[in-house]
Tab-separated table of C-alpha atoms in Angstrom:
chain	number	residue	atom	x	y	z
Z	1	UNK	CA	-75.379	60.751	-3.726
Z	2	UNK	CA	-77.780	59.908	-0.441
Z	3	UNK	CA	-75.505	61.335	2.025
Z	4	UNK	CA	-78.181	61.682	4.518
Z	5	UNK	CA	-79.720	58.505	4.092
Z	6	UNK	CA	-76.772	56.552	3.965
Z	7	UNK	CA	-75.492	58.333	6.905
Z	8	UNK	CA	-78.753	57.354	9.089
Z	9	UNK	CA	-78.761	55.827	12.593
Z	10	UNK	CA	-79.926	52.126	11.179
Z	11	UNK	CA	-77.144	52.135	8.542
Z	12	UNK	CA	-74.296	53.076	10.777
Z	13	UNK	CA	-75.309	50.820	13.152
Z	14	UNK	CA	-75.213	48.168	11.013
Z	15	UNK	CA	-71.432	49.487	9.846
Z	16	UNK	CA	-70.449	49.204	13.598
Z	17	UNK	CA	-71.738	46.398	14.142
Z	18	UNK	CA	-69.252	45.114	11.101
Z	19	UNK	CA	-66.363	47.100	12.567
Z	20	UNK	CA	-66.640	45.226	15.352
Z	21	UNK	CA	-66.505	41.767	13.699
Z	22	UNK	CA	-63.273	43.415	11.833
Z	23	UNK	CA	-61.550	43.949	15.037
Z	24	UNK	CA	-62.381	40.852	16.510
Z	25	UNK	CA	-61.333	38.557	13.743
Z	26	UNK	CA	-58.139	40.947	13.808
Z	27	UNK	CA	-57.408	40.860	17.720
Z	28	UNK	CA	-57.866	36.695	17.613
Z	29	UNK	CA	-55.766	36.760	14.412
Z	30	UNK	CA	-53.050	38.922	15.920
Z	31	UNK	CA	-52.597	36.906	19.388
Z	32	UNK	CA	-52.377	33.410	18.604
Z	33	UNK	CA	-50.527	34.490	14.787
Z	34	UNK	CA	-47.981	36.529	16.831
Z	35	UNK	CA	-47.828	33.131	19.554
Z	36	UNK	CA	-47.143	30.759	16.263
Z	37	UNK	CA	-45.084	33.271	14.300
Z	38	UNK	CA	-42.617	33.722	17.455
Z	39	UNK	CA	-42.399	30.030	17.625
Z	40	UNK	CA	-41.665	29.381	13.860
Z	41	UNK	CA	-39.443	31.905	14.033
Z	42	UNK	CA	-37.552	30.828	16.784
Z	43	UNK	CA	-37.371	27.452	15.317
Z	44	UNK	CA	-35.797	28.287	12.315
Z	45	UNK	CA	-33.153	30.710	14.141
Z	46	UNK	CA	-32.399	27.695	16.519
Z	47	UNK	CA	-31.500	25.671	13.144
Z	48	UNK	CA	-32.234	22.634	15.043
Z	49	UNK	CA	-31.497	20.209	12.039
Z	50	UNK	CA	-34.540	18.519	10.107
Z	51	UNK	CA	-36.969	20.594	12.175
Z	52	UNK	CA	-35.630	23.852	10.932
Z	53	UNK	CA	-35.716	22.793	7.557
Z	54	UNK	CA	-39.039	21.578	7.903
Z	55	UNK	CA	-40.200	24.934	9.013
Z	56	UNK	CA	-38.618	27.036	6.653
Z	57	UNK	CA	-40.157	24.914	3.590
Z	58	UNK	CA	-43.690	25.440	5.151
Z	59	UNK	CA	-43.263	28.922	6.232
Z	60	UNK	CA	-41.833	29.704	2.960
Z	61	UNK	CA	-44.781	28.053	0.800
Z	62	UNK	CA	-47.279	30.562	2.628
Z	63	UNK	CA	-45.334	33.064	2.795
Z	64	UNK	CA	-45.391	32.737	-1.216
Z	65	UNK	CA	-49.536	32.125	-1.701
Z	66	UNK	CA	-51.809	35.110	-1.575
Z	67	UNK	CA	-54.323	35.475	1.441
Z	68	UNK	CA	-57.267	35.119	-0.815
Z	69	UNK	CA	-56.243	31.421	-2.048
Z	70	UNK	CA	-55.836	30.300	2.117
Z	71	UNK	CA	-59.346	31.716	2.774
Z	72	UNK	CA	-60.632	29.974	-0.180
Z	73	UNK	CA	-59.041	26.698	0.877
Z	74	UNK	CA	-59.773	26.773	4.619
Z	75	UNK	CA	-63.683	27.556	4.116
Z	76	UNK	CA	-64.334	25.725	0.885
Z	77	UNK	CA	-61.322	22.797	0.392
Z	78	UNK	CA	-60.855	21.649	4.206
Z	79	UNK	CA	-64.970	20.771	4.363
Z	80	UNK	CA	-63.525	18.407	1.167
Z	81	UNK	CA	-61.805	16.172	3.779
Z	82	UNK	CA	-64.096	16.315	6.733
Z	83	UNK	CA	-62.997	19.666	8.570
Z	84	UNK	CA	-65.942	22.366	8.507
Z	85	UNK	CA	-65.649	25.521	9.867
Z	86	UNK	CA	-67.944	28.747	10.467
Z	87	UNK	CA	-67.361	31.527	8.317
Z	88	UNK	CA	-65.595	33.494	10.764
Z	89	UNK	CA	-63.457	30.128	12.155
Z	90	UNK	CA	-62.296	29.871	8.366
Z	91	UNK	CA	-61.764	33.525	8.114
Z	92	UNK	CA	-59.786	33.410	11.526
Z	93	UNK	CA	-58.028	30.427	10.896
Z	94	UNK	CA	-56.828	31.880	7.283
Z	95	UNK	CA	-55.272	34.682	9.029
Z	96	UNK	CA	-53.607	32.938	11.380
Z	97	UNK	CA	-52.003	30.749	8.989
Z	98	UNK	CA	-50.575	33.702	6.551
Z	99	UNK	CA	-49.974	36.046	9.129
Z	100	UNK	CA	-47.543	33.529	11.076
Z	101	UNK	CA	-45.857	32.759	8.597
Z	102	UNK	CA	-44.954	36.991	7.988
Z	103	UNK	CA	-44.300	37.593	11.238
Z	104	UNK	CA	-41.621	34.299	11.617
Z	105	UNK	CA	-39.651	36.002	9.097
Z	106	UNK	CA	-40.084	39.311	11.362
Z	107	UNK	CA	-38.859	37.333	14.703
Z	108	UNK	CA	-36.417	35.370	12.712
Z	109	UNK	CA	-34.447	38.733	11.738
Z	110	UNK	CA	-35.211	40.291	15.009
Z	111	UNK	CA	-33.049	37.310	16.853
Z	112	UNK	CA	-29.955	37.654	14.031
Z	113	UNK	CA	-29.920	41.717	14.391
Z	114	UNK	CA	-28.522	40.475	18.072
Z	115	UNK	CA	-24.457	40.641	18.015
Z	116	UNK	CA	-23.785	36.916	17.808
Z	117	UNK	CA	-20.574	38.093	20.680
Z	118	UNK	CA	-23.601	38.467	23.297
Z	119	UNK	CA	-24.649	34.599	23.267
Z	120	UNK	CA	-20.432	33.735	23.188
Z	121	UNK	CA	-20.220	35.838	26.076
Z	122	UNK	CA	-23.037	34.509	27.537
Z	123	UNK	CA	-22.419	30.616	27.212
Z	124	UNK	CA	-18.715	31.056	28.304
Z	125	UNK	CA	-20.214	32.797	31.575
Z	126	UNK	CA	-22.374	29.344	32.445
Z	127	UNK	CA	-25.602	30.140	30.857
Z	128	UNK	CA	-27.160	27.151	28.892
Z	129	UNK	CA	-28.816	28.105	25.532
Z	130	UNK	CA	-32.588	28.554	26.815
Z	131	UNK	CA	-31.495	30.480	29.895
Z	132	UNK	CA	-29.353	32.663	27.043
Z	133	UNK	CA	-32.094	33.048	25.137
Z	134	UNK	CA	-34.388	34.096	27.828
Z	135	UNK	CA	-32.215	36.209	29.289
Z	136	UNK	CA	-30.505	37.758	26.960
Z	137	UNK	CA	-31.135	37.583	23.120
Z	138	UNK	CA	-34.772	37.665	23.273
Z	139	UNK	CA	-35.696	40.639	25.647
Z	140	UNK	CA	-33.325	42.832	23.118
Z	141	UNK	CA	-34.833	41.097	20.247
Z	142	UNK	CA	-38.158	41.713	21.035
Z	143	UNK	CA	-37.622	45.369	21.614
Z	144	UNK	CA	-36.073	45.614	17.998
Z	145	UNK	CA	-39.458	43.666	16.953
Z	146	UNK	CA	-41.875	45.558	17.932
Z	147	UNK	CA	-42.102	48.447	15.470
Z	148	UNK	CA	-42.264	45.706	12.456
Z	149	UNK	CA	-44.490	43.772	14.114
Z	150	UNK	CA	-46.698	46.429	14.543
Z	151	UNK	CA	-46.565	47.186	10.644
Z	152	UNK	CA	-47.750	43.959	9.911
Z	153	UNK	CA	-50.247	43.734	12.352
Z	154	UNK	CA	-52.076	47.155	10.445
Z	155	UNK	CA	-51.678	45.146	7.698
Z	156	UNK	CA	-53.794	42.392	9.115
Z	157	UNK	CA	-56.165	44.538	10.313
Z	158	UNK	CA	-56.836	45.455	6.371
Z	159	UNK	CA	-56.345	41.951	4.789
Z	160	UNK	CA	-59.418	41.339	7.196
Z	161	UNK	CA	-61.624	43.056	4.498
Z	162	UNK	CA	-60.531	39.801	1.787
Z	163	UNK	CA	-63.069	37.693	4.050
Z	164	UNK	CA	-65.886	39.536	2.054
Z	165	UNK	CA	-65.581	36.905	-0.357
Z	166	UNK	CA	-67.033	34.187	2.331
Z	167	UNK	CA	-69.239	36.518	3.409
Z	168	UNK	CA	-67.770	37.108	6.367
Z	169	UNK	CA	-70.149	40.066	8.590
Z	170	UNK	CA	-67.539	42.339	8.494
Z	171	UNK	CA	-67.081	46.188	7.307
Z	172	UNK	CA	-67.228	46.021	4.068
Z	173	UNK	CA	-69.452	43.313	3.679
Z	174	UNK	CA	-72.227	45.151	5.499
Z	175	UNK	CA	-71.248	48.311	3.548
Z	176	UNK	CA	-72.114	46.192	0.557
Z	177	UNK	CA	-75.623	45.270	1.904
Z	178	UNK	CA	-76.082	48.735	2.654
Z	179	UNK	CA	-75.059	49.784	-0.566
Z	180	UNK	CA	-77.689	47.390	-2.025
Z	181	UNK	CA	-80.694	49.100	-0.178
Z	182	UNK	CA	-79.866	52.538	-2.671
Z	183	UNK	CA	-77.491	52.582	-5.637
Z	184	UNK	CA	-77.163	56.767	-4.302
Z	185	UNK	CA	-75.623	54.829	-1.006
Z	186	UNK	CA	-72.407	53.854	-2.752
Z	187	UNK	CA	-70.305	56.793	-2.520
Z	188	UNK	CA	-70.843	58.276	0.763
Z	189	UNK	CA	-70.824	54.605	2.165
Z	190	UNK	CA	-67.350	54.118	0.662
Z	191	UNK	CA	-66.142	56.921	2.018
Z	192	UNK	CA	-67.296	56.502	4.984
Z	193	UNK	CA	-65.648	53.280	5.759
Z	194	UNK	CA	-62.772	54.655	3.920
Z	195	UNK	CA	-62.316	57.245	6.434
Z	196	UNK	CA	-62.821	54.004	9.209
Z	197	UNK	CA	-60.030	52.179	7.917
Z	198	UNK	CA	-57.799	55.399	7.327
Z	199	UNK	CA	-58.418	56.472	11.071
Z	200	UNK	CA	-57.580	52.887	12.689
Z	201	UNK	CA	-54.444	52.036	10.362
Z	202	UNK	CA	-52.983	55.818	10.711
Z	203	UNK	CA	-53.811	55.601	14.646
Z	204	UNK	CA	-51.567	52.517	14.361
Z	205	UNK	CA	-48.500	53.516	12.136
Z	206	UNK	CA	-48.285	56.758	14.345
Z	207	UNK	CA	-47.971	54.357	17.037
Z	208	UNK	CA	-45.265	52.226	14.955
Z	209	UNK	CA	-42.964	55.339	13.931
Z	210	UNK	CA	-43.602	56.355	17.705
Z	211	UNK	CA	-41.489	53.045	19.239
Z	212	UNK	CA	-39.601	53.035	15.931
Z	213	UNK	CA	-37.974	56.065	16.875
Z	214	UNK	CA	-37.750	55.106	20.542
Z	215	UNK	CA	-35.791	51.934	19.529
Z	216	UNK	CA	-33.793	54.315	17.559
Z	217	UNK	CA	-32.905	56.325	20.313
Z	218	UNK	CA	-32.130	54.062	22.821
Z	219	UNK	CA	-30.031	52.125	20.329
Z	220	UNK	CA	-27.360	54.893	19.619
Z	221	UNK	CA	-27.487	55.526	23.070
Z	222	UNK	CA	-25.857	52.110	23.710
Z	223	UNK	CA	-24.056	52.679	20.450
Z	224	UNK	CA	-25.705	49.756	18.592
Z	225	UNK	CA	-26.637	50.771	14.969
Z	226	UNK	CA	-27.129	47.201	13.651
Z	227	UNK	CA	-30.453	47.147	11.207
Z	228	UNK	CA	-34.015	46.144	13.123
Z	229	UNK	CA	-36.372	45.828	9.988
Z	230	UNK	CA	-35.555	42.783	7.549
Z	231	UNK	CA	-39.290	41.358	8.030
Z	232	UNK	CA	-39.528	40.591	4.263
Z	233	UNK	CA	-35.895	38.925	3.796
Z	234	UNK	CA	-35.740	34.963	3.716
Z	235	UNK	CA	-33.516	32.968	4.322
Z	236	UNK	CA	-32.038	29.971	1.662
Z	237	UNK	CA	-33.615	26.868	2.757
């Protein structure tokens, strides 16, 4: 093991420089997945007939394919029928796809943990069912959210690393190149980027547990002990 020479400036340059691609892909993956996610959600919450259906069924069918086979598809099967992406618009764009879908199912159960007597109280007070929505259901909702959504944005951040197979120039893709210059590069390089991923993700679930606790709080507070985490639950179609 080349700790020293896998450790020098030209190699960990080169690993930053694919840490940085990782948390780019991530931060576009987690804004406009967390933009579609909250609409799907809210969709099939609304159970506006047909439409909700028609949601559910698609959000479902993603929900149930593994990452891997959407990257696949997006880079290799969409150029099939005339839509050609870069490698890091197909690796983006396969993100956003599965990661919406997950975090639906997280806003979906955030809006149903809210006491269905709030938006009866509301509507008999006047409000119409946006302003209700606006106003009331969603700002708790959200709060209730936010730990989950958290979770599965860490575990966005690592499903990043499946983009390797399209050669995507991210971490572990350039730790493979490095580990290609010296086969005595392939331990410490592992670890290294081990100790990356470990130091981002744990940075993050502290960060989760922190608000998860806060929610906690300020829910017995208010004396509201109703569940906040059924991101994985469906519901029958």
């Amino acid at each position: 093991m080349d700790f020293i020479g896998a450790y020098s400036a030209g190699n960990l340059l080169f690993l930053l420089k694919g840490l940085m691609t990782t948390l780019f892909v991530a931060f576009i993956a987690i804004v406009f997945s967390f933009i579609f996610g909250s609409i799907l959600g809210i969709l099939r919450y609304a159970k506006i007939p047909v439409l909700s259906k028609v949601v559910a069924v698609c959000v479902e069918t993603v929900r149930n394919l593994p990452l891997l086979l959407i990257i696949f598809f997006t880079f290799f099967a969409l150029p099939e029928v005339g839509i050609k992406m870069s490698v890091m618009m197909a690796a983006v764009t396969a993100l956003i796809i599965f990661e919406s879908a997950m975090l639906s199912e997280i806003v979906r159960s955030g809006l149903n943990s809210i006491e269905k007597g709030q938006i009866e109280a509301a509507r008999s007070s006047g409000l119409t069912y946006i302003q209700t929505m606006q106003h009331i259901i969603l700002p708790q909702a959200l709060r209730r959210m936010v730990p989950p959504i958290v979770s599965q944005f860490i575990s966005l951040l690592k499903d990043t690393s499946l983009a390797v197979v399209i050669s995507l120039p991210e971490l572990l893709h350039n730790a493979q190149i490095v580990n290609g210059k010296n086969v005595n590069y392939v331990i410490p390089t592992f670890l290294l980027i081990a100790f990356i991923y470990f130091l981002v993700n744990y940075s993050l679930s502290l960060l989760a547990r922190r608000l998860e606790t806060k929610e906690r709080s300020n829910r017995k507070s208010t004396g509201k002990t109703l569940p906040i985490q059924q991101q994985a639950g469906s519901e029958p179609m």
